[in-house]
Coordinates of C-alpha atoms in Angstrom, one line a residue:
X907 CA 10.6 34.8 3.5
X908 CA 8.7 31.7 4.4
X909 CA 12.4 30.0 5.8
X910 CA 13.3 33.3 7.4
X911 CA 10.3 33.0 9.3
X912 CA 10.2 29.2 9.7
X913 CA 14.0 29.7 11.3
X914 CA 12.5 32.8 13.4
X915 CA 9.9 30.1 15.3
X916 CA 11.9 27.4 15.6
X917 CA 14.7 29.7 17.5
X918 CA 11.5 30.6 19.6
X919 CA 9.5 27.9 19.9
X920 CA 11.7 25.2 19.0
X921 CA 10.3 21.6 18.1
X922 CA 10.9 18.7 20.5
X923 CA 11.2 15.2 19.0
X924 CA 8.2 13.3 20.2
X925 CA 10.4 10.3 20.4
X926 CA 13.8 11.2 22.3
X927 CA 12.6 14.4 23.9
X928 CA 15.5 16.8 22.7
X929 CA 15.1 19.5 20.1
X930 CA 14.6 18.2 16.7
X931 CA 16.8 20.5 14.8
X932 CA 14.1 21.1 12.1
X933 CA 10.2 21.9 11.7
X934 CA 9.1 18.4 12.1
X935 CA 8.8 17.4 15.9
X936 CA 11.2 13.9 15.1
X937 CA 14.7 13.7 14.8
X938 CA 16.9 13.1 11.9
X939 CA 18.3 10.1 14.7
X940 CA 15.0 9.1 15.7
X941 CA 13.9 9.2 12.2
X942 CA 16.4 7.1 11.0
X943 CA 15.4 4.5 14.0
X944 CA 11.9 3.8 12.0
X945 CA 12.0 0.9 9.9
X946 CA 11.8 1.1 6.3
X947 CA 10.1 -1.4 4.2
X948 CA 12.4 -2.2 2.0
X949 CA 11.5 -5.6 0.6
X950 CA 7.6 -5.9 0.8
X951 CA 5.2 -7.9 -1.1
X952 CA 4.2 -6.0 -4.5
X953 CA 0.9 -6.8 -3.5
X954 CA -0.5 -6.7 -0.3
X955 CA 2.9 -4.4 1.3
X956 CA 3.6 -7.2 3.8
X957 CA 7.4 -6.8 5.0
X958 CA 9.4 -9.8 3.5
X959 CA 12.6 -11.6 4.3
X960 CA 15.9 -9.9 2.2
X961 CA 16.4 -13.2 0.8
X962 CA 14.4 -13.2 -2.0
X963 CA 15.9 -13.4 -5.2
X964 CA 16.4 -10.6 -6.8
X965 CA 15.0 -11.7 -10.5
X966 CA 11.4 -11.6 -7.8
X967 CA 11.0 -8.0 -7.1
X968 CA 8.7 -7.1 -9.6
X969 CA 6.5 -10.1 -8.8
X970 CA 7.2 -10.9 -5.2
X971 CA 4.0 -12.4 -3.3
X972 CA 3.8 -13.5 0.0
X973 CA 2.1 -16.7 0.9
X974 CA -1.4 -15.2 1.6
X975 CA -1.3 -13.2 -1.6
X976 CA -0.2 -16.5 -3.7
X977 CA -3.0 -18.5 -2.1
X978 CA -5.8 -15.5 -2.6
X979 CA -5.0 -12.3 -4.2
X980 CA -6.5 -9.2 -2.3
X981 CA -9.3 -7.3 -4.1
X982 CA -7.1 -3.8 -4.1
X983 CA -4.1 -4.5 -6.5
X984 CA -1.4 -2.8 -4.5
X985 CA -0.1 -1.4 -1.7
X986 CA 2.4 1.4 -0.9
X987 CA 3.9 1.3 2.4
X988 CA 7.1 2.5 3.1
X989 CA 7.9 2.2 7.0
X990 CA 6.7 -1.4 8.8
X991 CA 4.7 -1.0 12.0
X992 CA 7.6 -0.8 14.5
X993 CA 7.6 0.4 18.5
X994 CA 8.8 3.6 17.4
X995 CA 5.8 3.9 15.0
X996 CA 3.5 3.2 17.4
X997 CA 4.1 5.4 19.8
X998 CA 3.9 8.2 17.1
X999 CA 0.5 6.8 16.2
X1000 CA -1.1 6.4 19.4
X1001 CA 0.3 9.8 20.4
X1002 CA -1.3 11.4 17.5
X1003 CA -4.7 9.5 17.2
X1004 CA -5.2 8.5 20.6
X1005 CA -3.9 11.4 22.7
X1006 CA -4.8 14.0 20.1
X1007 CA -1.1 15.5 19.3
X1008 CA -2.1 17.3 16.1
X1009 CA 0.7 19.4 16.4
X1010 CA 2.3 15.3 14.6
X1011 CA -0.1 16.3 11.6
X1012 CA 2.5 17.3 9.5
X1013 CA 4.9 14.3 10.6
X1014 CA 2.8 12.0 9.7
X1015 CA 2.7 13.0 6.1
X1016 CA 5.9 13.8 5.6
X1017 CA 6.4 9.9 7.1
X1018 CA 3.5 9.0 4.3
X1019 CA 5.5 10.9 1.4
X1020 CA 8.8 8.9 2.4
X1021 CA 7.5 6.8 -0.8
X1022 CA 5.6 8.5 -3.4
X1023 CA 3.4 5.8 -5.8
X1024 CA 4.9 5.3 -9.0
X1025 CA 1.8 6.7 -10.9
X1026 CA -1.4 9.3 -11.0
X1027 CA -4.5 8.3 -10.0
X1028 CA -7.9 9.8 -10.9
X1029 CA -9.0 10.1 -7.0
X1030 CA -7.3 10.0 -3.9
X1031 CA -9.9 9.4 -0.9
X1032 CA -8.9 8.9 2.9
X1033 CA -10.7 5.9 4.7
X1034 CA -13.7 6.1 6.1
X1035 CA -14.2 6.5 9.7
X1036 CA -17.4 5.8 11.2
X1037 CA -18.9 8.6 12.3
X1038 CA -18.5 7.5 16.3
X1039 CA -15.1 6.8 16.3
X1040 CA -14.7 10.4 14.3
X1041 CA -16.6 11.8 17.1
X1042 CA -14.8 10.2 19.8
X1043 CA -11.5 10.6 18.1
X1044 CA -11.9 14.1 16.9
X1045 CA -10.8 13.8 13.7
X1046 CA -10.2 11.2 10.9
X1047 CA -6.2 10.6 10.8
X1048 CA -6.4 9.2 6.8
X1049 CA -8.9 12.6 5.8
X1050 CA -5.7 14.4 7.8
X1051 CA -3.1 12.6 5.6
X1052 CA -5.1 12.9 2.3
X1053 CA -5.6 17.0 3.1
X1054 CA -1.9 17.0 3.2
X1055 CA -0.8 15.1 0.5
X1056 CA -3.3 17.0 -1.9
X1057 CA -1.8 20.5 -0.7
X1058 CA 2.2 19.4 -1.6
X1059 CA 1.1 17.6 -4.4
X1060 CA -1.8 19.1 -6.2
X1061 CA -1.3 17.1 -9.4
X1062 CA -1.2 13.8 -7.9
X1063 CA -5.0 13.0 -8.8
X1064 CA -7.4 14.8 -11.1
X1065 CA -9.9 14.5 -8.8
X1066 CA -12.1 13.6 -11.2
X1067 CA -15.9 12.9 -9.8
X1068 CA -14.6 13.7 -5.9
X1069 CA -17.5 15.9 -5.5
X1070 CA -20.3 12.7 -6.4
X1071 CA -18.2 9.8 -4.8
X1072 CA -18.6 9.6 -1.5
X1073 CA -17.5 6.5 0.9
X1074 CA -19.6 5.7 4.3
X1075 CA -18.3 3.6 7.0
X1076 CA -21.8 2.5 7.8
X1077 CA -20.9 0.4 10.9
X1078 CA -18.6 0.8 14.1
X1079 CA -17.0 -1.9 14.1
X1080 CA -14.4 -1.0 17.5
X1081 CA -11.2 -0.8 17.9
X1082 CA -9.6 -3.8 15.9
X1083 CA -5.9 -3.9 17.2
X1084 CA -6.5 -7.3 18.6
X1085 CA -8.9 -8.7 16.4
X1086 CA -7.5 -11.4 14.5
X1087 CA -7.8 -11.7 10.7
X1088 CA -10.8 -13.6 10.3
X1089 CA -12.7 -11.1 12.6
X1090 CA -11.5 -8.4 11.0
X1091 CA -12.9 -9.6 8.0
X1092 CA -16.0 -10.8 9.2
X1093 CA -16.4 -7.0 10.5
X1094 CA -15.4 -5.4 7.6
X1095 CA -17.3 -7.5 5.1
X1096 CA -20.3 -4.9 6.0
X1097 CA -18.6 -1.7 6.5
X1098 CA -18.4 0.3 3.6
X1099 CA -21.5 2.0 1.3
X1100 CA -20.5 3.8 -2.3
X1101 CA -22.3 6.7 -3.2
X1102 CA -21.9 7.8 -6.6
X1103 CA -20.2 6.1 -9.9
X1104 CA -16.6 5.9 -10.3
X1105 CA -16.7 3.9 -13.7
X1106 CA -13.0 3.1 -15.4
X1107 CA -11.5 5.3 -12.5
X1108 CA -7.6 4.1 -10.9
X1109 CA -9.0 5.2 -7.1
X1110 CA -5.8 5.4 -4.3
X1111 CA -7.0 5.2 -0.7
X1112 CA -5.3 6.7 1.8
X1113 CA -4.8 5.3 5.7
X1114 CA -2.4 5.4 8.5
X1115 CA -1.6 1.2 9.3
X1116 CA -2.2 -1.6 7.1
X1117 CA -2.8 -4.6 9.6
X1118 CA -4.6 -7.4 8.0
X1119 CA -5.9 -5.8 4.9
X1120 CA -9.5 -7.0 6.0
X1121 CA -10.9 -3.2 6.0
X1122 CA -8.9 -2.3 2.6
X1123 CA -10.2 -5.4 0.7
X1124 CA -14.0 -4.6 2.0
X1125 CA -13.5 -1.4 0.8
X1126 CA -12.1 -1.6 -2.2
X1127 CA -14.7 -4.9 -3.1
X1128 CA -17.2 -1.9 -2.7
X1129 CA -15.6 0.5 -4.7
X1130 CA -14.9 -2.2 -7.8
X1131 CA -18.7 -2.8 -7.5
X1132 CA -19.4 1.3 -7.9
X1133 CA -17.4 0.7 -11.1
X1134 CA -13.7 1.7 -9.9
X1135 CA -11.1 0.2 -12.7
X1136 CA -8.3 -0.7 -10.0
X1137 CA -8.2 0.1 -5.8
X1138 CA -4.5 0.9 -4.4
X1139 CA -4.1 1.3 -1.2
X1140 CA -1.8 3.9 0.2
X1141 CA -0.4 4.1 3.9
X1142 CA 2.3 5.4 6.3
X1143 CA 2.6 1.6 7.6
X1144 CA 2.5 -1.8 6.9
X1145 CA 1.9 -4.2 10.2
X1146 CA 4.3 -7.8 9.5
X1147 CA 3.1 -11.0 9.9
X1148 CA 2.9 -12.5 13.6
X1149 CA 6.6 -14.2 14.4
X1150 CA 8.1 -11.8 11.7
X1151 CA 7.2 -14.4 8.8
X1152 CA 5.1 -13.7 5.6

């Protein structure tokens, strides 16, 4: 019933790919060609998500680092990413966060659940927005994302203690797309307040684009220090390192 009437609007109302323009051919308003334009990360670091070169050896991919993560290893202790921060992405981004296209809601999950983490966790939580961007904005795009994931995949955390944790953004720090790193860290080193225990708890944090990894170490720094037992980090996105080089 639920296809019948799926097929039913999409003969009446049907999608347009936000990229090329033409009818999508399905639900979602991207293309299969379009889709298959984005670019996968295929070969990222196992810590931190950064896109790598293909030339690593292959006896590396479980313990693959890039340089920064070799030097100073992140306070989260992973990162799943599965498409790097391309035009294309971008303009699906900015359309949805910046223009306010919610009707890319549902892409922009189905783009997150491209690559599902390999394990459980006790709590999934979306990142913080501070409450004048989310006024501004109109919504937060990680709350959107971790709604969606929760309603596909119910089981994916226990949820155990989401009613007593609660994360505050307790800054506005801007928009950072052209900070640097250090001032992104410097920013973020103040952000983030943890309300509530989360003792021996594996805690996933759900965002749209992994730049720097400034905000995601802050907050998960915090969230060790409420008592978390690991911090992952999971996004649509991973940005690569200026020139293309980890």
């Amino acid at each position: 019933m639920v296809n019948k009437i799926g097929s039913l609007l999409d003969g009446l109302f049907p999608a347009r790919c936000a990229l090329c323009g033409l009818r999508s051919g399905r639900t979602l308003p991207l293309c299969v060609h379009c889709e298959g334009n984005l670019t996968p990360n295929h070969h990222p670091c196992t810590r931190c998500g950064l896109p790598l070169s293909a030339t690593i050896e292959a006896q590396t991919v479980h313990n693959r680092r890039c340089g920064s993560c070799q030097r100073q290893q992140p306070t989260f202790s992973g990162v799943t990413a599965p498409w790097i921060y391309d035009s294309n992405l971008a303009r699906l981004l900015s359309r949805w966060k910046y223009q306010r296209d919610r009707q890319l809601s549902l892409l922009m999950v189905h783009l997150l659940l491209h690559s599902m983490p390999a394990k459980r966790t006790d709590i999934l939580l979306p990142m913080p927005l501070n409450w004048r961007r989310q006024l501004w904005r109109g919504f937060n795009q990680s709350a959107v994302l971790a709604d969606g994931v929760m309603r596909q995949y119910p089981r994916l955390a226990s949820g155990k203690a989401t009613e007593a944790l609660r994360l505050r953004r307790t800054s506005s720090e801007g928009a950072q797309a052209k900070l640097g790193a250090r001032q992104r860290a410097a920013l973020s080193s103040r952000c983030f307040t943890v309300t509530g225990a989360c003792e021996n708890l594996d805690v996933t944090v759900i965002d749209d684009v992994l730049t720097t990894g400034a905000t995601a170490n802050a907050l998960a720094g915090a969230l060790l220090s409420a008592g978390a037992r690991t911090v992952k980090v999971w996004c649509i996105a991973r940005t690569p390192a200026p020139g293309g080089n980890p």
